Amino acid sequence: MGENLQQEQVLIKNLAAGEPSAFQSLFQQHYKALCYFANSIVQDAQEAEDLVQESFSKLWNKRADFQTAANIKAFLFIATKNACLNFLKSRERLTIREKEFSYLQTGVDTGFDPAMTETEIITQLYNEIEALPGQCRRIFKMSYLEGKKNDEIAGELRISYNTVRAQKLRALKLIRSSLIKKNILPMLGVYIALIKYYFYH
């Protein structure tokens, strides 16, 4: 028992000192179990491995903070669990966003005017957003440009969840109607992402 404790202390000391061999030892001890754990949450083996590797990267960054092997193991499992939950939230939000944009593109020709430059399209879309009615515009920006959830928006604006949903739908309808005429609707998702990048960085 005393020998095991001594080995554990040496491992922790070497890890804190940045010894690659100590890190590799911990990796070999916990990697497979963590991948199994992560995969049980995200149901995606490749994504599970990526998330576990991120957890080990976090461990390395905090390598001087641990006192026992139990602390290290707990950290790895908690970090992996949190990473998995964040991944699922992100995937859920993406799925919701895709459904909303699929509504916009229903029954619309998938082509767009090749004569229009990217800058022109972004400018037109930005102008359409700015032309939305006040509350409608604010909710659209908070949702699609700032990435906030409906309940977050409702809380910040002190309005109901259903009002947020209704105003988002109204915004999408207004933008859809205008962009159909300009034949750039199919590219809406791409250009909203570009607007988000240019105006929020």
Short mmCIF file of C-alpha atoms in Angstrom, two decimals:
data_model
loop_
_atom_site.label_atom_id
_atom_site.label_comp_id
_atom_site.label_asym_id
_atom_site.label_seq_id
_atom_site.Cartn_x
_atom_site.Cartn_y
_atom_site.Cartn_z
CA MET A 1 0.00 0.00 0.00
CA GLY A 2 2.85 2.34 0.96
CA GLU A 3 4.67 1.53 -2.27
CA ASN A 4 1.60 2.38 -4.35
CA LEU A 5 1.21 5.67 -2.54
CA GLN A 6 4.84 6.48 -3.16
CA GLN A 7 4.51 5.69 -6.86
CA GLU A 8 1.42 7.87 -7.02
CA GLN A 9 3.26 10.78 -5.43
CA VAL A 10 6.16 10.40 -7.86
CA LEU A 11 3.73 10.35 -10.79
CA ILE A 12 1.99 13.52 -9.59
CA LYS A 13 5.32 15.23 -8.99
CA ASN A 14 6.58 14.31 -12.45
CA LEU A 15 3.31 15.44 -14.04
CA ALA A 16 3.55 18.80 -12.29
CA ALA A 17 7.12 19.12 -13.57
CA GLY A 18 5.89 18.56 -17.12
CA GLU A 19 7.35 15.09 -17.64
CA PRO A 20 5.79 13.61 -20.82
CA SER A 21 6.18 10.08 -19.46
CA ALA A 22 3.93 10.87 -16.49
CA PHE A 23 1.29 12.30 -18.77
CA GLN A 24 1.53 9.30 -21.09
CA SER A 25 1.10 6.96 -18.13
CA LEU A 26 -2.12 8.69 -17.10
CA PHE A 27 -3.30 8.70 -20.70
CA GLN A 28 -2.86 4.95 -20.96
CA GLN A 29 -4.61 4.39 -17.61
CA HIS A 30 -7.74 6.38 -18.35
CA TYR A 31 -8.13 6.90 -22.11
CA LYS A 32 -10.19 3.82 -22.99
CA ALA A 33 -12.51 4.19 -19.99
CA LEU A 34 -13.07 7.86 -20.76
CA CYS A 35 -13.82 7.12 -24.43
CA TYR A 36 -16.37 4.50 -23.38
CA PHE A 37 -17.90 6.98 -20.94
CA ALA A 38 -18.02 9.78 -23.52
CA ASN A 39 -19.47 7.55 -26.22
CA SER A 40 -22.24 6.47 -23.86
CA ILE A 41 -23.29 10.13 -23.71
CA VAL A 42 -22.78 11.43 -27.25
CA GLN A 43 -23.34 8.16 -29.16
CA ASP A 44 -20.54 9.03 -31.57
CA ALA A 45 -17.24 7.16 -31.21
CA GLN A 46 -15.08 9.62 -33.15
CA GLU A 47 -16.54 12.64 -31.39
CA ALA A 48 -16.09 10.86 -28.06
CA GLU A 49 -12.38 10.38 -28.76
CA ASP A 50 -11.99 14.05 -29.71
CA LEU A 51 -13.72 15.18 -26.53
CA VAL A 52 -11.57 12.91 -24.37
CA GLN A 53 -8.43 14.27 -26.01
CA GLU A 54 -9.63 17.77 -25.16
CA SER A 55 -10.00 16.69 -21.53
CA PHE A 56 -6.41 15.46 -21.48
CA SER A 57 -5.30 18.78 -22.95
CA LYS A 58 -7.06 20.54 -20.08
CA LEU A 59 -5.36 18.16 -17.65
CA TRP A 60 -1.97 19.08 -19.07
CA ASN A 61 -2.73 22.79 -18.73
CA LYS A 62 -3.64 22.25 -15.06
CA ARG A 63 -0.98 19.61 -14.37
CA ALA A 64 0.43 21.45 -11.33
CA ASP A 65 -2.94 21.64 -9.55
CA PHE A 66 -3.42 18.03 -8.44
CA GLN A 67 -2.60 16.44 -5.10
CA THR A 68 -3.74 12.85 -5.63
CA ALA A 69 -4.40 10.38 -8.44
CA ALA A 70 -8.06 10.39 -7.39
CA ASN A 71 -8.17 14.14 -8.04
CA ILE A 72 -6.80 13.57 -11.53
CA LYS A 73 -9.29 10.82 -12.33
CA ALA A 74 -12.20 12.92 -11.04
CA PHE A 75 -11.04 15.90 -13.08
CA LEU A 76 -10.82 13.85 -16.28
CA PHE A 77 -14.30 12.39 -15.88
CA ILE A 78 -15.89 15.70 -14.94
CA ALA A 79 -14.15 17.52 -17.80
CA THR A 80 -15.24 14.82 -20.24
CA LYS A 81 -18.83 14.86 -18.98
CA ASN A 82 -19.04 18.64 -19.32
CA ALA A 83 -17.50 18.52 -22.80
CA CYS A 84 -20.04 15.89 -23.85
CA LEU A 85 -22.97 17.91 -22.53
CA ASN A 86 -21.71 21.04 -24.28
CA PHE A 87 -21.37 19.07 -27.50
CA LEU A 88 -24.95 17.80 -27.22
CA LYS A 89 -26.24 21.32 -26.53
CA SER A 90 -24.36 22.63 -29.55
CA ARG A 91 -25.69 19.85 -31.77
CA GLU A 92 -29.24 20.46 -30.53
CA ARG A 93 -28.96 24.18 -31.22
CA LEU A 94 -27.58 23.46 -34.70
CA THR A 95 -30.46 21.08 -35.43
CA ILE A 96 -33.01 23.68 -34.35
CA ARG A 97 -31.28 26.31 -36.50
CA GLU A 98 -31.26 23.99 -39.51
CA LYS A 99 -35.00 23.36 -39.12
CA GLU A 100 -35.71 27.07 -38.98
CA PHE A 101 -33.69 27.75 -42.11
CA SER A 102 -35.29 24.80 -43.89
CA TYR A 103 -38.59 26.67 -43.45
CA LEU A 104 -37.06 29.66 -45.22
CA GLN A 105 -35.90 27.62 -48.19
CA THR A 106 -39.07 25.58 -48.73
CA GLY A 107 -40.15 25.70 -52.35
CA VAL A 108 -37.42 28.13 -53.41
CA ASP A 109 -35.10 27.70 -56.38
CA THR A 110 -31.63 26.77 -55.07
CA GLY A 111 -29.80 29.04 -57.49
CA PHE A 112 -28.64 32.57 -56.86
CA ASP A 113 -27.43 35.44 -59.00
CA PRO A 114 -23.73 34.78 -59.75
CA ALA A 115 -23.30 38.40 -60.75
CA MET A 116 -23.75 39.47 -57.13
CA THR A 117 -20.56 39.58 -55.12
CA GLU A 118 -20.35 38.21 -51.60
CA THR A 119 -20.05 41.75 -50.24
CA GLU A 120 -23.20 42.85 -52.08
CA ILE A 121 -25.18 39.90 -50.74
CA ILE A 122 -23.98 40.47 -47.18
CA THR A 123 -24.84 44.16 -47.46
CA GLN A 124 -28.33 43.40 -48.75
CA LEU A 125 -28.99 40.87 -46.02
CA TYR A 126 -27.70 43.23 -43.35
CA ASN A 127 -30.00 45.94 -44.71
CA GLU A 128 -32.96 43.53 -44.58
CA ILE A 129 -32.21 42.75 -40.95
CA GLU A 130 -31.89 46.44 -40.08
CA ALA A 131 -35.21 47.13 -41.81
CA LEU A 132 -37.10 44.75 -39.50
CA PRO A 133 -39.48 46.30 -36.94
CA GLY A 134 -37.77 47.24 -33.68
CA GLN A 135 -38.46 44.31 -31.34
CA CYS A 136 -38.46 41.88 -34.23
CA ARG A 137 -35.00 43.08 -35.30
CA ARG A 138 -33.60 42.91 -31.79
CA ILE A 139 -34.84 39.37 -31.21
CA PHE A 140 -33.54 38.23 -34.61
CA LYS A 141 -30.06 39.59 -33.85
CA MET A 142 -29.99 38.11 -30.36
CA SER A 143 -30.96 34.70 -31.71
CA TYR A 144 -29.16 34.36 -35.04
CA LEU A 145 -26.19 36.68 -34.63
CA GLU A 146 -25.49 36.36 -30.92
CA GLY A 147 -26.55 32.71 -30.65
CA LYS A 148 -28.84 33.17 -27.64
CA LYS A 149 -31.59 30.71 -26.77
CA ASN A 150 -35.26 31.67 -26.70
CA ASP A 151 -35.46 31.52 -22.92
CA GLU A 152 -32.37 33.73 -22.58
CA ILE A 153 -33.87 36.32 -24.90
CA ALA A 154 -37.20 36.20 -23.07
CA GLY A 155 -35.44 36.80 -19.76
CA GLU A 156 -33.32 39.69 -21.01
CA LEU A 157 -36.22 41.46 -22.74
CA ARG A 158 -38.75 40.55 -20.04
CA ILE A 159 -41.20 39.06 -22.50
CA SER A 160 -42.73 35.62 -22.81
CA TYR A 161 -41.05 32.66 -24.46
CA ASN A 162 -43.92 32.44 -26.96
CA THR A 163 -43.47 36.11 -27.89
CA VAL A 164 -39.83 35.42 -28.72
CA ARG A 165 -40.80 32.49 -30.95
CA ALA A 166 -43.51 34.53 -32.68
CA GLN A 167 -41.18 37.46 -33.34
CA LYS A 168 -38.47 35.17 -34.71
CA LEU A 169 -40.96 33.59 -37.08
CA ARG A 170 -42.17 37.03 -38.14
CA ALA A 171 -38.59 38.12 -38.84
CA LEU A 172 -37.92 35.01 -40.92
CA LYS A 173 -41.09 35.56 -42.95
CA LEU A 174 -40.25 39.19 -43.66
CA ILE A 175 -36.68 38.40 -44.68
CA ARG A 176 -37.80 35.40 -46.72
CA SER A 177 -40.32 37.50 -48.66
CA SER A 178 -37.72 40.10 -49.53
CA LEU A 179 -34.88 37.72 -50.40
CA ILE A 180 -37.07 35.57 -52.66
CA LYS A 181 -37.39 38.60 -54.94
CA LYS A 182 -33.59 38.97 -55.03
CA ASN A 183 -32.95 35.24 -55.55
CA ILE A 184 -30.40 35.00 -52.74
CA LEU A 185 -32.55 33.20 -50.17
CA PRO A 186 -30.84 29.80 -50.50
CA MET A 187 -27.58 31.32 -49.25
CA LEU A 188 -29.16 32.91 -46.18
CA GLY A 189 -27.56 30.61 -43.59
CA VAL A 190 -24.09 31.12 -45.02
CA TYR A 191 -24.34 34.87 -45.11
CA ILE A 192 -25.86 35.20 -41.66
CA ALA A 193 -22.78 33.33 -40.41
CA LEU A 194 -20.58 35.81 -42.27
CA ILE A 195 -22.45 38.79 -40.85
CA LYS A 196 -22.05 37.31 -37.36
CA TYR A 197 -18.30 37.01 -37.94
CA TYR A 198 -17.76 40.48 -39.38
CA PHE A 199 -19.96 42.41 -36.96
CA TYR A 200 -19.24 40.59 -33.70
CA HIS A 201 -15.45 40.18 -33.86
#
